[in-house]
CSV table of C-alpha atoms and ligand atoms in Angstrom, one decimal:
chain,number,residue,atom,x,y,z
D,1,MET,CA,-12.1,24.9,-52.9
D,2,ARG,CA,-8.9,23.5,-51.5
D,3,HIS,CA,-7.8,25.6,-48.8
D,4,GLU,CA,-4.1,26.5,-48.2
D,5,TRP,CA,-2.5,27.4,-45.0
D,6,SER,CA,-3.5,31.1,-43.8
D,7,SER,CA,-0.2,32.0,-43.8
D,8,ARG,CA,4.2,31.0,-44.4
D,9,LEU,CA,4.1,31.0,-40.6
D,10,THR,CA,1.5,28.6,-40.3
D,11,PHE,CA,3.0,25.7,-42.7
D,12,ILE,CA,6.2,26.6,-40.7
D,13,LEU,CA,4.1,26.1,-37.3
D,14,ALA,CA,2.5,22.7,-38.6
D,15,ALA,CA,5.7,21.2,-39.9
D,16,VAL,CA,7.7,21.9,-36.9
D,17,GLY,CA,4.5,20.6,-35.0
D,18,SER,CA,4.8,17.2,-37.3
D,19,ALA,CA,8.6,17.1,-36.9
D,20,VAL,CA,9.2,18.0,-33.1
D,21,GLY,CA,7.7,15.1,-31.1
D,22,LEU,CA,8.3,12.0,-29.0
D,23,GLY,CA,10.9,11.5,-31.4
D,24,ASN,CA,13.1,14.2,-30.2
D,25,ILE,CA,12.4,14.2,-26.5
D,26,TRP,CA,11.5,10.1,-25.7
D,27,LYS,CA,13.5,8.4,-28.8
D,28,PHE,CA,16.5,10.4,-29.3
D,29,PRO,CA,18.0,10.1,-26.2
D,30,TYR,CA,17.4,6.6,-25.3
D,31,ILE,CA,18.9,5.7,-28.7
D,32,THR,CA,21.7,7.7,-28.2
D,33,GLY,CA,22.5,6.0,-25.0
D,34,GLU,CA,21.7,2.3,-26.5
D,35,TYR,CA,24.3,3.2,-29.5
D,36,GLY,CA,27.0,4.7,-27.5
D,37,GLY,CA,26.6,8.6,-27.8
D,38,GLY,CA,29.0,10.7,-29.7
D,39,VAL,CA,29.6,8.8,-33.1
D,40,PHE,CA,25.7,8.1,-33.2
D,41,ILE,CA,24.9,11.8,-32.8
D,42,LEU,CA,27.7,12.3,-35.6
D,43,ALA,CA,26.2,10.0,-37.7
D,44,TYR,CA,22.5,11.2,-37.1
D,45,LEU,CA,23.4,14.9,-38.1
D,46,PHE,CA,25.3,13.6,-40.8
D,47,CYS,CA,22.1,12.3,-41.8
D,48,ILE,CA,19.9,15.1,-41.1
D,49,CYS,CA,22.2,17.3,-43.4
D,50,LEU,CA,23.2,15.4,-46.4
D,51,ILE,CA,20.0,13.3,-46.6
D,52,GLY,CA,17.0,14.8,-44.7
D,53,VAL,CA,17.4,18.3,-46.0
D,54,PRO,CA,17.5,17.5,-49.8
D,55,ILE,CA,14.5,15.0,-49.3
D,56,MET,CA,12.7,17.6,-47.2
D,57,LEU,CA,12.9,20.1,-49.7
D,58,ALA,CA,11.6,17.2,-52.3
D,59,GLU,CA,8.6,16.0,-50.2
D,60,ILE,CA,7.5,19.7,-49.6
D,61,GLY,CA,7.9,20.4,-53.5
D,62,LEU,CA,5.9,17.1,-54.4
D,63,GLY,CA,2.9,18.0,-52.0
D,64,ARG,CA,2.7,21.5,-53.0
D,65,ARG,CA,2.7,20.8,-56.9
D,66,GLY,CA,0.4,17.6,-56.5
D,67,LYS,CA,-2.2,19.4,-53.9
D,68,HIS,CA,-3.8,16.1,-53.1
D,69,SER,CA,-3.0,13.3,-50.1
D,70,PRO,CA,0.4,11.5,-50.9
D,71,VAL,CA,-1.4,8.6,-52.9
D,72,ASN,CA,-3.1,10.9,-55.4
D,73,THR,CA,-0.5,13.1,-55.6
D,74,MET,CA,2.1,10.5,-56.9
D,75,LEU,CA,-0.5,9.4,-59.2
D,76,GLN,CA,-0.8,12.8,-61.0
D,77,LEU,CA,2.7,13.8,-60.6
D,78,SER,CA,3.4,10.5,-62.4
D,79,ARG,CA,0.6,11.1,-64.9
D,80,GLU,CA,2.4,14.6,-65.4
D,81,ALA,CA,6.0,13.3,-66.0
D,82,GLY,CA,4.7,10.5,-68.1
D,83,ALA,CA,6.0,8.0,-65.5
D,84,HIS,CA,4.2,4.8,-64.5
D,85,PRO,CA,1.2,5.1,-61.9
D,86,ALA,CA,3.2,2.4,-59.7
D,87,TRP,CA,4.8,5.7,-58.3
D,88,SER,CA,1.5,6.2,-55.9
D,89,LEU,CA,2.6,3.1,-54.3
D,90,LEU,CA,4.9,5.2,-52.6
D,91,GLY,CA,2.1,6.7,-51.0
D,92,TRP,CA,0.4,3.7,-49.8
D,93,SER,CA,3.5,2.6,-48.1
D,94,GLY,CA,3.6,5.9,-46.4
D,95,MET,CA,0.1,5.7,-45.3
D,96,ALA,CA,0.9,2.0,-43.7
D,97,ALA,CA,3.9,3.4,-42.2
D,98,GLY,CA,1.9,6.4,-40.6
D,99,CYS,CA,-0.7,4.1,-39.3
D,100,LEU,CA,2.0,1.6,-37.8
D,101,ILE,CA,4.2,4.4,-36.3
D,102,LEU,CA,1.1,6.0,-34.6
D,103,SER,CA,0.3,2.7,-32.9
D,104,TYR,CA,3.0,2.7,-30.6
D,105,TYR,CA,3.5,6.5,-31.0
D,106,SER,CA,0.2,6.7,-29.0
D,107,VAL,CA,1.1,4.2,-26.2
D,108,ILE,CA,4.2,6.5,-25.4
D,109,ALA,CA,2.0,9.6,-25.7
D,110,GLY,CA,-0.4,7.6,-23.3
D,111,GLU,CA,2.4,7.0,-20.9
D,112,VAL,CA,3.4,10.8,-21.2
D,113,MET,CA,-0.3,11.9,-20.2
D,114,ALA,CA,-0.1,9.2,-17.3
D,115,TYR,CA,2.9,10.8,-16.0
D,116,SER,CA,1.5,14.4,-15.9
D,117,PHE,CA,-0.8,13.2,-13.5
D,118,ARG,CA,1.8,11.6,-11.5
D,119,ALA,CA,4.0,15.0,-11.5
D,120,SER,CA,0.9,17.0,-10.4
D,121,SER,CA,0.0,14.6,-7.6
D,122,GLY,CA,3.5,14.9,-6.1
D,123,MET,CA,4.8,11.5,-6.5
D,124,PHE,CA,7.8,12.2,-7.8
D,125,ASN,CA,9.1,14.2,-4.4
D,126,GLN,CA,12.6,13.6,-3.1
D,127,GLN,CA,12.5,10.1,-4.8
D,128,THR,CA,15.5,8.1,-5.0
D,129,ALA,CA,16.6,6.9,-8.6
D,130,ASP,CA,15.0,3.4,-7.5
D,131,GLY,CA,11.8,4.8,-6.4
D,132,ILE,CA,11.7,6.8,-9.6
D,133,LYS,CA,12.4,3.4,-11.7
D,134,GLY,CA,9.7,1.9,-9.3
D,135,ILE,CA,7.2,4.3,-10.6
D,136,TYR,CA,7.7,3.4,-14.5
D,137,THR,CA,8.0,0.0,-13.8
D,138,SER,CA,4.5,0.2,-12.1
D,139,LEU,CA,2.9,1.8,-14.8
D,140,VAL,CA,4.1,-0.5,-17.6
D,141,SER,CA,3.3,-3.3,-15.7
D,142,GLU,CA,0.0,-3.1,-15.7
D,143,PRO,CA,-1.7,-3.7,-19.5
D,144,GLU,CA,-4.9,-2.1,-18.3
D,145,LYS,CA,-3.8,0.9,-17.6
D,146,LEU,CA,-1.8,1.5,-20.7
D,147,LEU,CA,-4.4,0.8,-22.5
D,148,ALA,CA,-7.0,3.2,-21.0
D,149,TRP,CA,-4.2,5.8,-21.7
D,150,HIS,CA,-3.5,4.7,-25.4
D,151,THR,CA,-7.2,4.9,-26.0
D,152,ILE,CA,-7.7,8.2,-24.5
D,153,PHE,CA,-4.8,9.8,-27.0
D,154,MET,CA,-6.2,7.8,-29.9
D,155,SER,CA,-9.7,9.2,-29.1
D,156,LEU,CA,-8.0,12.6,-28.9
D,157,THR,CA,-6.1,12.5,-31.9
D,158,VAL,CA,-9.3,11.2,-33.8
D,159,LEU,CA,-11.1,14.2,-32.5
D,160,SER,CA,-8.7,16.5,-33.4
D,161,VAL,CA,-8.3,15.3,-37.1
D,162,ALA,CA,-12.2,15.1,-37.4
D,163,LYS,CA,-12.7,19.0,-36.8
D,164,GLY,CA,-10.1,19.5,-40.1
D,165,VAL,CA,-6.6,19.6,-39.6
D,166,ARG,CA,-5.3,23.3,-39.9
D,167,ASP,CA,-7.8,24.7,-37.2
D,168,GLY,CA,-6.6,22.9,-34.3
D,169,LEU,CA,-3.2,22.8,-35.1
D,170,GLU,CA,-2.5,26.7,-35.9
D,171,LYS,CA,-3.7,27.4,-32.0
D,172,THR,CA,-1.9,24.7,-30.4
D,173,VAL,CA,1.4,25.0,-31.8
D,174,VAL,CA,1.4,28.8,-31.6
D,175,PHE,CA,1.5,29.0,-28.0
D,176,LEU,CA,2.9,25.6,-26.8
D,177,MET,CA,5.8,24.8,-28.9
D,178,PRO,CA,7.6,27.9,-27.9
D,179,ALA,CA,6.5,27.0,-24.1
D,180,LEU,CA,8.2,23.1,-24.6
D,181,PHE,CA,11.2,25.0,-25.8
D,182,VAL,CA,11.7,27.0,-23.0
D,183,LEU,CA,10.8,24.4,-20.2
D,184,LEU,CA,13.6,22.2,-22.0
D,185,ILE,CA,15.9,25.1,-21.3
D,186,LEU,CA,15.1,25.4,-17.8
D,187,LEU,CA,15.8,21.7,-17.6
D,188,VAL,CA,19.0,21.9,-19.3
D,189,ILE,CA,20.1,24.8,-16.8
D,190,TYR,CA,18.8,22.4,-14.1
D,191,ALA,CA,21.0,19.6,-15.4
D,192,VAL,CA,24.2,22.0,-15.8
D,193,ASN,CA,24.4,21.9,-12.0
D,194,SER,CA,23.0,18.3,-11.1
D,195,GLY,CA,26.8,17.2,-11.1
D,196,GLY,CA,26.9,15.1,-14.4
D,197,PHE,CA,26.8,17.7,-17.3
D,198,ASP,CA,30.6,16.8,-17.9
D,199,GLN,CA,30.3,13.6,-18.6
D,200,ALA,CA,26.9,14.1,-20.6
D,201,VAL,CA,28.7,16.1,-22.8
D,202,ASP,CA,31.7,14.0,-23.4
D,203,PHE,CA,29.3,10.8,-23.8
D,204,MET,CA,27.5,13.1,-26.2
D,205,PHE,CA,30.0,14.7,-28.4
D,206,THR,CA,33.2,12.6,-27.8
D,207,PRO,CA,32.9,10.1,-30.7
D,208,ASP,CA,34.0,6.5,-29.4
D,209,PRO,CA,33.6,4.8,-32.6
D,210,ASP,CA,33.8,1.0,-30.6
D,211,LYS,CA,30.6,1.7,-28.8
D,212,PHE,CA,29.0,2.5,-32.3
D,213,PHE,CA,30.4,-0.3,-34.7
D,214,TYR,CA,30.9,-3.1,-32.3
D,215,ALA,CA,27.8,-4.9,-31.1
D,216,ARG,CA,27.3,-5.2,-27.3
D,217,ASN,CA,25.2,-7.3,-25.0
D,218,ASP,CA,22.6,-6.2,-22.5
D,219,ILE,CA,25.0,-5.2,-19.9
D,220,GLY,CA,27.3,-3.2,-22.0
D,221,HIS,CA,30.0,-5.9,-22.8
D,222,TYR,CA,31.4,-6.0,-26.0
D,223,LEU,CA,30.5,-9.8,-27.9
D,224,MET,CA,33.1,-11.7,-29.2
D,225,ASP,CA,33.4,-14.3,-31.9
D,226,ALA,CA,35.2,-17.3,-32.1
D,227,GLN,CA,38.1,-16.1,-32.6
D,228,GLY,CA,37.5,-13.5,-29.8
D,229,ASP,CA,37.5,-10.7,-32.0
D,230,LYS,CA,34.6,-7.9,-31.3
D,231,ILE,CA,31.5,-8.3,-33.7
D,232,PHE,CA,31.2,-5.7,-36.2
D,233,THR,CA,27.5,-4.4,-36.6
D,234,TRP,CA,26.0,-1.8,-39.3
D,235,LYS,CA,22.5,-1.5,-37.2
D,236,PRO,CA,23.5,1.5,-35.3
D,237,MET,CA,24.2,3.4,-38.7
D,238,MET,CA,20.7,2.0,-40.3
D,239,VAL,CA,18.7,3.0,-36.8
D,240,ALA,CA,21.0,6.8,-36.8
D,241,MET,CA,19.8,7.3,-40.6
D,242,GLY,CA,16.2,5.9,-39.7
D,243,HIS,CA,15.9,8.4,-36.9
D,244,ALA,CA,16.7,11.2,-39.3
D,245,PHE,CA,13.6,10.1,-41.5
D,246,PHE,CA,11.7,9.9,-38.2
D,247,THR,CA,12.5,12.9,-36.6
D,248,LEU,CA,12.0,15.3,-39.5
D,249,SER,CA,8.6,13.1,-40.6
D,250,LEU,CA,9.8,12.4,-43.7
D,251,GLY,CA,9.3,9.3,-46.0
D,252,MET,CA,5.8,8.7,-45.2
D,253,GLY,CA,3.9,11.3,-47.0
D,254,ALA,CA,3.5,13.5,-43.8
D,255,ILE,CA,5.4,16.6,-45.1
D,256,MET,CA,4.0,16.0,-48.4
D,257,MET,CA,0.5,16.3,-47.7
D,258,TYR,CA,1.4,19.8,-45.1
D,259,GLY,CA,3.0,20.7,-48.4
D,260,SER,CA,0.1,20.3,-50.5
D,261,TYR,CA,-1.4,23.3,-48.5
D,262,LEU,CA,1.1,25.5,-48.9
D,263,ASN,CA,0.7,28.3,-51.2
D,264,PRO,CA,3.0,28.4,-54.2
D,265,HIS,CA,4.8,31.6,-53.6
D,266,VAL,CA,6.6,30.8,-50.6
D,267,SER,CA,10.4,29.6,-51.0
D,268,ILE,CA,10.6,25.7,-50.1
D,269,GLY,CA,14.3,26.4,-48.7
D,270,GLN,CA,13.8,28.7,-46.2
D,271,MET,CA,10.7,26.6,-45.0
D,272,THR,CA,12.9,23.6,-44.7
D,273,LEU,CA,16.2,25.0,-43.1
D,274,ILE,CA,13.8,26.5,-40.1
D,275,ILE,CA,12.2,23.2,-39.7
D,276,VAL,CA,15.4,20.7,-39.7
D,277,SER,CA,17.1,23.6,-37.4
D,278,LEU,CA,14.5,24.1,-34.6
D,279,ASP,CA,14.1,20.0,-34.9
D,280,THR,CA,17.8,19.2,-34.3
D,281,LEU,CA,18.0,21.8,-31.9
D,282,VAL,CA,15.1,20.5,-29.5
D,283,ALA,CA,16.5,16.7,-29.9
D,284,ILE,CA,20.1,18.1,-28.8
D,285,LEU,CA,18.5,20.2,-26.0
D,286,ALA,CA,16.5,17.0,-24.8
D,287,GLY,CA,19.8,15.1,-24.5
D,288,LEU,CA,21.5,17.9,-22.7
D,289,ALA,CA,18.5,17.6,-20.1
D,290,ILE,CA,18.4,13.7,-19.6
D,291,PHE,CA,22.0,12.3,-20.0
D,292,PRO,CA,23.6,14.6,-16.9
D,293,LEU,CA,20.4,13.3,-14.8
D,294,VAL,CA,21.5,9.8,-16.4
D,295,PHE,CA,25.5,10.1,-14.8
D,296,ALA,CA,24.5,12.3,-11.6
D,297,ASN,CA,22.7,9.1,-10.4
D,298,GLY,CA,24.7,6.7,-12.1
D,299,LEU,CA,22.1,5.0,-14.2
D,300,ASP,CA,22.0,3.4,-17.5
D,301,PRO,CA,22.3,5.5,-20.6
D,302,ALA,CA,21.0,2.5,-22.4
D,303,ALA,CA,18.3,2.0,-20.3
D,304,GLY,CA,15.7,2.1,-23.3
D,305,PRO,CA,12.5,3.5,-24.3
D,306,GLY,CA,11.9,3.9,-20.2
D,307,LEU,CA,15.0,6.3,-20.4
D,308,ILE,CA,13.0,9.8,-20.2
D,309,PHE,CA,10.3,8.3,-17.4
D,310,GLU,CA,13.2,7.0,-15.3
D,311,THR,CA,15.3,10.4,-15.5
D,312,LEU,CA,13.2,13.7,-16.0
D,313,PRO,CA,11.1,12.7,-12.7
D,314,LEU,CA,14.6,12.9,-10.6
D,315,ALA,CA,14.8,16.5,-11.8
D,316,PHE,CA,11.2,17.3,-11.2
D,317,GLY,CA,11.2,15.8,-7.6
D,318,ASN,CA,14.1,17.9,-6.7
D,319,MET,CA,13.7,21.2,-8.3
D,320,THR,CA,11.7,23.9,-6.3
D,321,GLY,CA,8.6,24.0,-7.5
D,322,GLY,CA,9.1,20.8,-9.5
D,323,ALA,CA,5.5,19.5,-9.3
D,324,LEU,CA,4.3,22.6,-11.4
D,325,ILE,CA,7.1,22.5,-13.8
D,326,GLY,CA,6.9,18.8,-14.5
D,327,THR,CA,3.0,18.5,-14.9
D,328,LEU,CA,3.8,21.6,-17.4
D,329,PHE,CA,6.4,19.5,-18.9
D,330,PHE,CA,4.5,16.4,-19.5
D,331,ILE,CA,1.5,18.7,-20.5
D,332,LEU,CA,3.6,20.2,-23.3
D,333,LEU,CA,5.1,17.1,-24.6
D,334,PHE,CA,1.6,15.7,-24.8
D,335,PHE,CA,0.6,18.4,-27.2
D,336,ALA,CA,4.0,17.9,-29.4
D,337,ALA,CA,3.0,14.4,-29.8
D,338,LEU,CA,-0.4,15.4,-30.6
D,339,SER,CA,0.4,17.7,-33.5
D,340,SER,CA,2.5,14.8,-34.5
D,341,ALA,CA,0.1,12.2,-34.5
D,342,ILE,CA,-2.2,14.6,-36.5
D,343,SER,CA,0.3,14.3,-39.2
D,344,LEU,CA,1.0,10.7,-39.0
D,345,ILE,CA,-3.1,10.1,-39.9
D,346,GLU,CA,-3.5,12.4,-42.0
D,347,PRO,CA,-2.4,10.9,-45.4
D,348,SER,CA,-4.7,7.8,-44.7
D,349,VAL,CA,-7.7,10.4,-43.9
D,350,ALA,CA,-7.4,12.5,-46.6
D,351,TRP,CA,-6.9,10.0,-49.1
D,352,LEU,CA,-10.3,8.1,-47.8
D,353,ILE,CA,-12.0,11.6,-48.3
D,354,GLU,CA,-11.0,11.9,-51.5
D,355,SER,CA,-11.0,8.6,-53.0
D,356,LYS,CA,-13.7,6.9,-51.2
D,357,GLY,CA,-15.9,9.8,-50.9
D,358,VAL,CA,-16.1,9.3,-47.1
D,359,ARG,CA,-17.2,11.9,-44.8
D,360,ARG,CA,-14.1,13.1,-42.6
D,361,ILE,CA,-15.3,12.1,-39.2
D,362,LYS,CA,-16.4,8.9,-40.3
D,363,ALA,CA,-12.7,8.6,-42.2
D,364,THR,CA,-11.0,9.2,-38.9
D,365,VAL,CA,-12.8,7.1,-37.1
D,366,TRP,CA,-12.0,4.4,-39.2
D,367,VAL,CA,-8.2,4.9,-39.6
D,368,GLY,CA,-8.1,5.7,-35.8
D,369,THR,CA,-9.9,2.2,-34.6
D,370,ILE,CA,-7.4,0.2,-36.7
D,371,VAL,CA,-4.6,2.0,-35.7
D,372,TRP,CA,-5.7,1.6,-31.9
D,373,PHE,CA,-5.8,-2.2,-32.4
D,374,ILE,CA,-2.6,-2.5,-33.5
D,375,GLY,CA,-1.4,-0.4,-30.7
D,376,ILE,CA,-2.1,-3.1,-28.5
D,377,GLY,CA,0.8,-5.3,-29.7
D,378,SER,CA,2.7,-2.7,-28.3
D,379,ILE,CA,1.3,-2.1,-24.9
D,380,PHE,CA,1.6,-6.0,-24.4
D,381,ALA,CA,5.4,-5.6,-25.8
D,382,PHE,CA,6.1,-2.7,-23.1
D,383,SER,CA,4.7,-4.4,-20.3
D,384,GLY,CA,7.2,-7.5,-21.1
D,385,THR,CA,5.8,-9.7,-24.0
D,386,SER,CA,8.5,-10.5,-26.3
D,387,LEU,CA,8.5,-12.2,-29.6
D,388,HIS,CA,9.5,-15.4,-28.0
D,389,ASP,CA,6.3,-15.3,-25.9
D,390,ILE,CA,4.3,-14.4,-28.9
D,391,LEU,CA,5.8,-16.9,-31.4
D,392,GLN,CA,5.3,-19.7,-28.8
D,393,ILE,CA,1.7,-19.1,-28.0
D,394,LEU,CA,1.3,-19.0,-31.9
D,395,PHE,CA,3.0,-22.4,-32.2
D,396,ARG,CA,0.4,-23.6,-29.6
D,397,TRP,CA,-2.4,-22.5,-31.3
D,398,PHE,CA,-1.3,-24.3,-33.9
D,399,GLY,CA,-1.2,-27.4,-31.7
D,400,ILE,CA,2.8,-27.8,-31.7
D,401,GLU,CA,3.7,-27.7,-27.8
D,402,HIS,CA,7.8,-28.1,-27.4
D,403,VAL,CA,9.3,-25.8,-29.9
D,404,GLU,CA,13.1,-24.9,-29.2
D,405,LEU,CA,13.1,-20.9,-30.0
D,406,SER,CA,16.0,-19.0,-30.8
D,407,GLN,CA,17.2,-17.1,-27.5
D,408,THR,CA,17.4,-14.2,-30.0
D,409,PHE,CA,13.6,-13.7,-30.0
D,410,LEU,CA,13.7,-13.1,-26.3
D,411,LYS,CA,15.3,-9.3,-27.1
D,412,TYR,CA,12.8,-8.5,-29.7
D,413,ASN,CA,8.9,-7.5,-29.1
D,414,PHE,CA,6.3,-6.3,-31.4
D,415,PHE,CA,7.5,-2.8,-30.5
D,416,THR,CA,11.2,-3.3,-31.3
D,417,VAL,CA,10.1,-4.7,-34.7
D,418,ILE,CA,7.7,-2.4,-35.7
D,419,ASP,CA,9.4,0.3,-34.8
D,420,PHE,CA,12.8,-1.2,-36.6
D,421,PHE,CA,10.8,-2.3,-39.5
D,422,THR,CA,9.0,1.4,-40.1
D,423,ALA,CA,11.6,4.0,-38.8
D,424,SER,CA,14.9,2.0,-40.4
D,425,ILE,CA,13.4,0.7,-43.3
D,426,MET,CA,10.0,1.9,-44.6
D,427,LEU,CA,10.9,5.7,-44.1
D,428,PRO,CA,14.4,5.2,-46.0
D,429,VAL,CA,13.0,3.6,-48.6
D,430,GLY,CA,9.9,6.0,-49.4
D,431,GLY,CA,12.7,8.9,-48.9
D,432,LEU,CA,14.7,7.2,-51.4
D,433,LEU,CA,11.7,7.2,-54.0
D,434,ILE,CA,11.0,10.7,-53.1
D,435,ALA,CA,14.3,11.5,-54.2
D,436,ILE,CA,14.4,9.4,-57.4
D,437,PHE,CA,11.4,10.7,-58.2
D,438,ALA,CA,12.2,14.3,-57.7
D,439,GLY,CA,15.4,14.1,-59.1
D,440,TRP,CA,14.9,11.9,-62.2
D,441,VAL,CA,11.4,11.5,-63.0
D,442,MET,CA,9.6,15.2,-62.5
D,443,HIS,CA,11.1,17.7,-65.4
D,444,GLN,CA,13.4,19.8,-64.7
D,445,ASP,CA,11.9,23.2,-65.5
D,446,THR,CA,8.8,21.6,-63.2
D,447,THR,CA,11.2,21.4,-60.2
D,448,GLU,CA,13.2,24.1,-60.9
D,449,ARG,CA,9.7,26.6,-60.8
D,450,GLU,CA,8.0,24.8,-57.9
D,451,PHE,CA,10.6,25.2,-55.5
D,452,SER,CA,11.2,29.0,-56.1
D,453,PHE,CA,14.7,29.0,-54.5
D,454,HIS,CA,15.3,32.8,-54.0
D,455,ASN,CA,19.2,32.2,-54.5
D,456,ARG,CA,19.7,30.9,-58.2
D,457,HIS,CA,22.6,28.9,-57.0
D,458,VAL,CA,20.8,26.7,-54.7
D,459,TYR,CA,18.7,24.7,-57.5
D,460,PRO,CA,22.1,23.0,-59.0
D,461,VAL,CA,23.2,22.2,-55.7
D,462,TRP,CA,19.7,20.6,-54.5
D,463,GLN,CA,19.7,18.9,-57.6
D,464,VAL,CA,22.9,17.0,-57.3
D,465,MET,CA,22.1,15.9,-53.6
D,466,VAL,CA,19.0,14.7,-54.6
D,467,ARG,CA,20.1,13.0,-57.8
D,468,TYR,CA,23.1,11.4,-56.3
D,469,VAL,CA,24.5,12.1,-52.9
D,470,SER,CA,21.0,11.2,-50.9
D,471,PRO,CA,20.2,7.9,-52.9
D,472,PHE,CA,23.7,7.0,-52.7
D,473,LEU,CA,24.0,7.1,-49.0
D,474,VAL,CA,20.6,5.4,-48.4
D,475,LEU,CA,21.6,2.9,-50.4
D,476,MET,CA,25.0,2.4,-49.0
D,477,VAL,CA,23.7,2.2,-45.9
D,478,PHE,CA,21.3,-0.4,-47.2
D,479,LEU,CA,23.5,-2.5,-48.6
D,480,ASN,CA,26.5,-2.8,-45.9
D,481,ILE,CA,23.2,-4.2,-43.7
D,482,ILE,CA,22.7,-6.9,-46.0
D,483,GLY,CA,26.4,-7.3,-46.0
D,484,ILE,CA,27.1,-6.6,-49.6
D,485,PHE,CA,29.6,-4.0,-48.6
D,486,LYS,CA,31.9,-4.5,-45.7
D,487,PHE,CA,32.2,-0.9,-44.8
U,1,LIG,N1,8.6,13.5,-36.5
U,1,LIG,C1,7.7,13.3,-35.6
U,1,LIG,C2,8.3,12.8,-33.9
U,1,LIG,O1,9.7,13.0,-34.2
U,1,LIG,C3,7.4,11.7,-35.8
U,1,LIG,C4,6.4,11.4,-36.7
U,1,LIG,C5,7.1,10.7,-37.7
U,1,LIG,C6,5.6,12.2,-37.5
U,1,LIG,C7,6.8,10.4,-39.0
U,1,LIG,C8,5.3,12.3,-38.8
U,1,LIG,C9,5.7,11.5,-39.3
U,1,LIG,O2,8.1,12.6,-33.3
């Protein structure tokens, strides 16, 4: 028999475990920094409310109705609604997105593990900003080290998933999530007194549209076109929307998978509100902990993916009990990453078990190995290999020696490409299809019953959102990036 979550609380914990992770604490601060602060956060919150919430309701609902892995859930639901079975492609692209995301997620989680050891050894004590930056540079410039940590993290993910998702998750999340939350608050309190708090609040909450809408170079200067005008860019909007999906684990079937274990009497609306509020709160707290350190130490908010590793250790190195608090923080962040990693891999594992009759252990090892391999590309990226280098190697393989490659390839690497492709394209497209399926393809009485909203005014509102508002907004962002509209 297919089991369900043992209680409503377990579902919330598992879903929060999936949602809260590196996306909130590692990614949100550095992309906020990169895209200029205030307006980026506004755009992100806007997407969370108008796109994230309705689509999360839809995704949980589809999962609970389908009761299978995303591919089979979509097959079953399309049969039920008399729609084309090609809707199951949604499940396939979700599995692909999950594996691609996990491939770099695991490398970063590996860095987090490495940092818990560095914190405990007292390495951060009394360091200057330059010293802390040096520690990070020395870690990422050794691909062997990153590979070792990536291997350890993937093995732990495989072990947890092989045991069966629910047993492990229930215990980890009950204790560790609240503990992480408490430590974050501690860090914010430290940050309030660090000297950069006002500037950080200003950066995060005062909108500066220029920084968001106009392209800037690596050192923050605006790029100019031939007429000397600033160059408009829609990419930050794309990243903000993509991050709303990423941070809520939407658009790739993770939440659908967890919804499939949910018992039919629970109100999906309440669940969604709790998950979304906690996830957003954690991200904002992470920003409030990190940006004051950035400004108090004269660092660059647009430092990129290394941002948390170059800022938080400064706090740990200077507070009393910092070695202990730092170690605990990175260990808890590791568990938050693990509970997200589990949900990234579970749709693929569940599909192999259901459709191919593979045993859970074997299925997990297979998927884990593929993901591990792809992750090697990101290891090279973090240690400095650009897309330019990779293309040159490829050309040389084919015997072409001297090619002039555009300088823009120097700016991108395997990680940035995979990240943009998954978070900013695959997840929003997945979410768009989920919204259309739940809003237009499924029968109304099915969705109405399935969502069991306690308040009868909620259903029509949700329906308008999922039919018109969310798809329209996602499409707008896409059409703008291809340049069809000029917003
Ligand atoms: N939401 C997770 C985070 O913020 C990442 C994730 C994305 C997990 C997509 C599952 C699916 O870290």
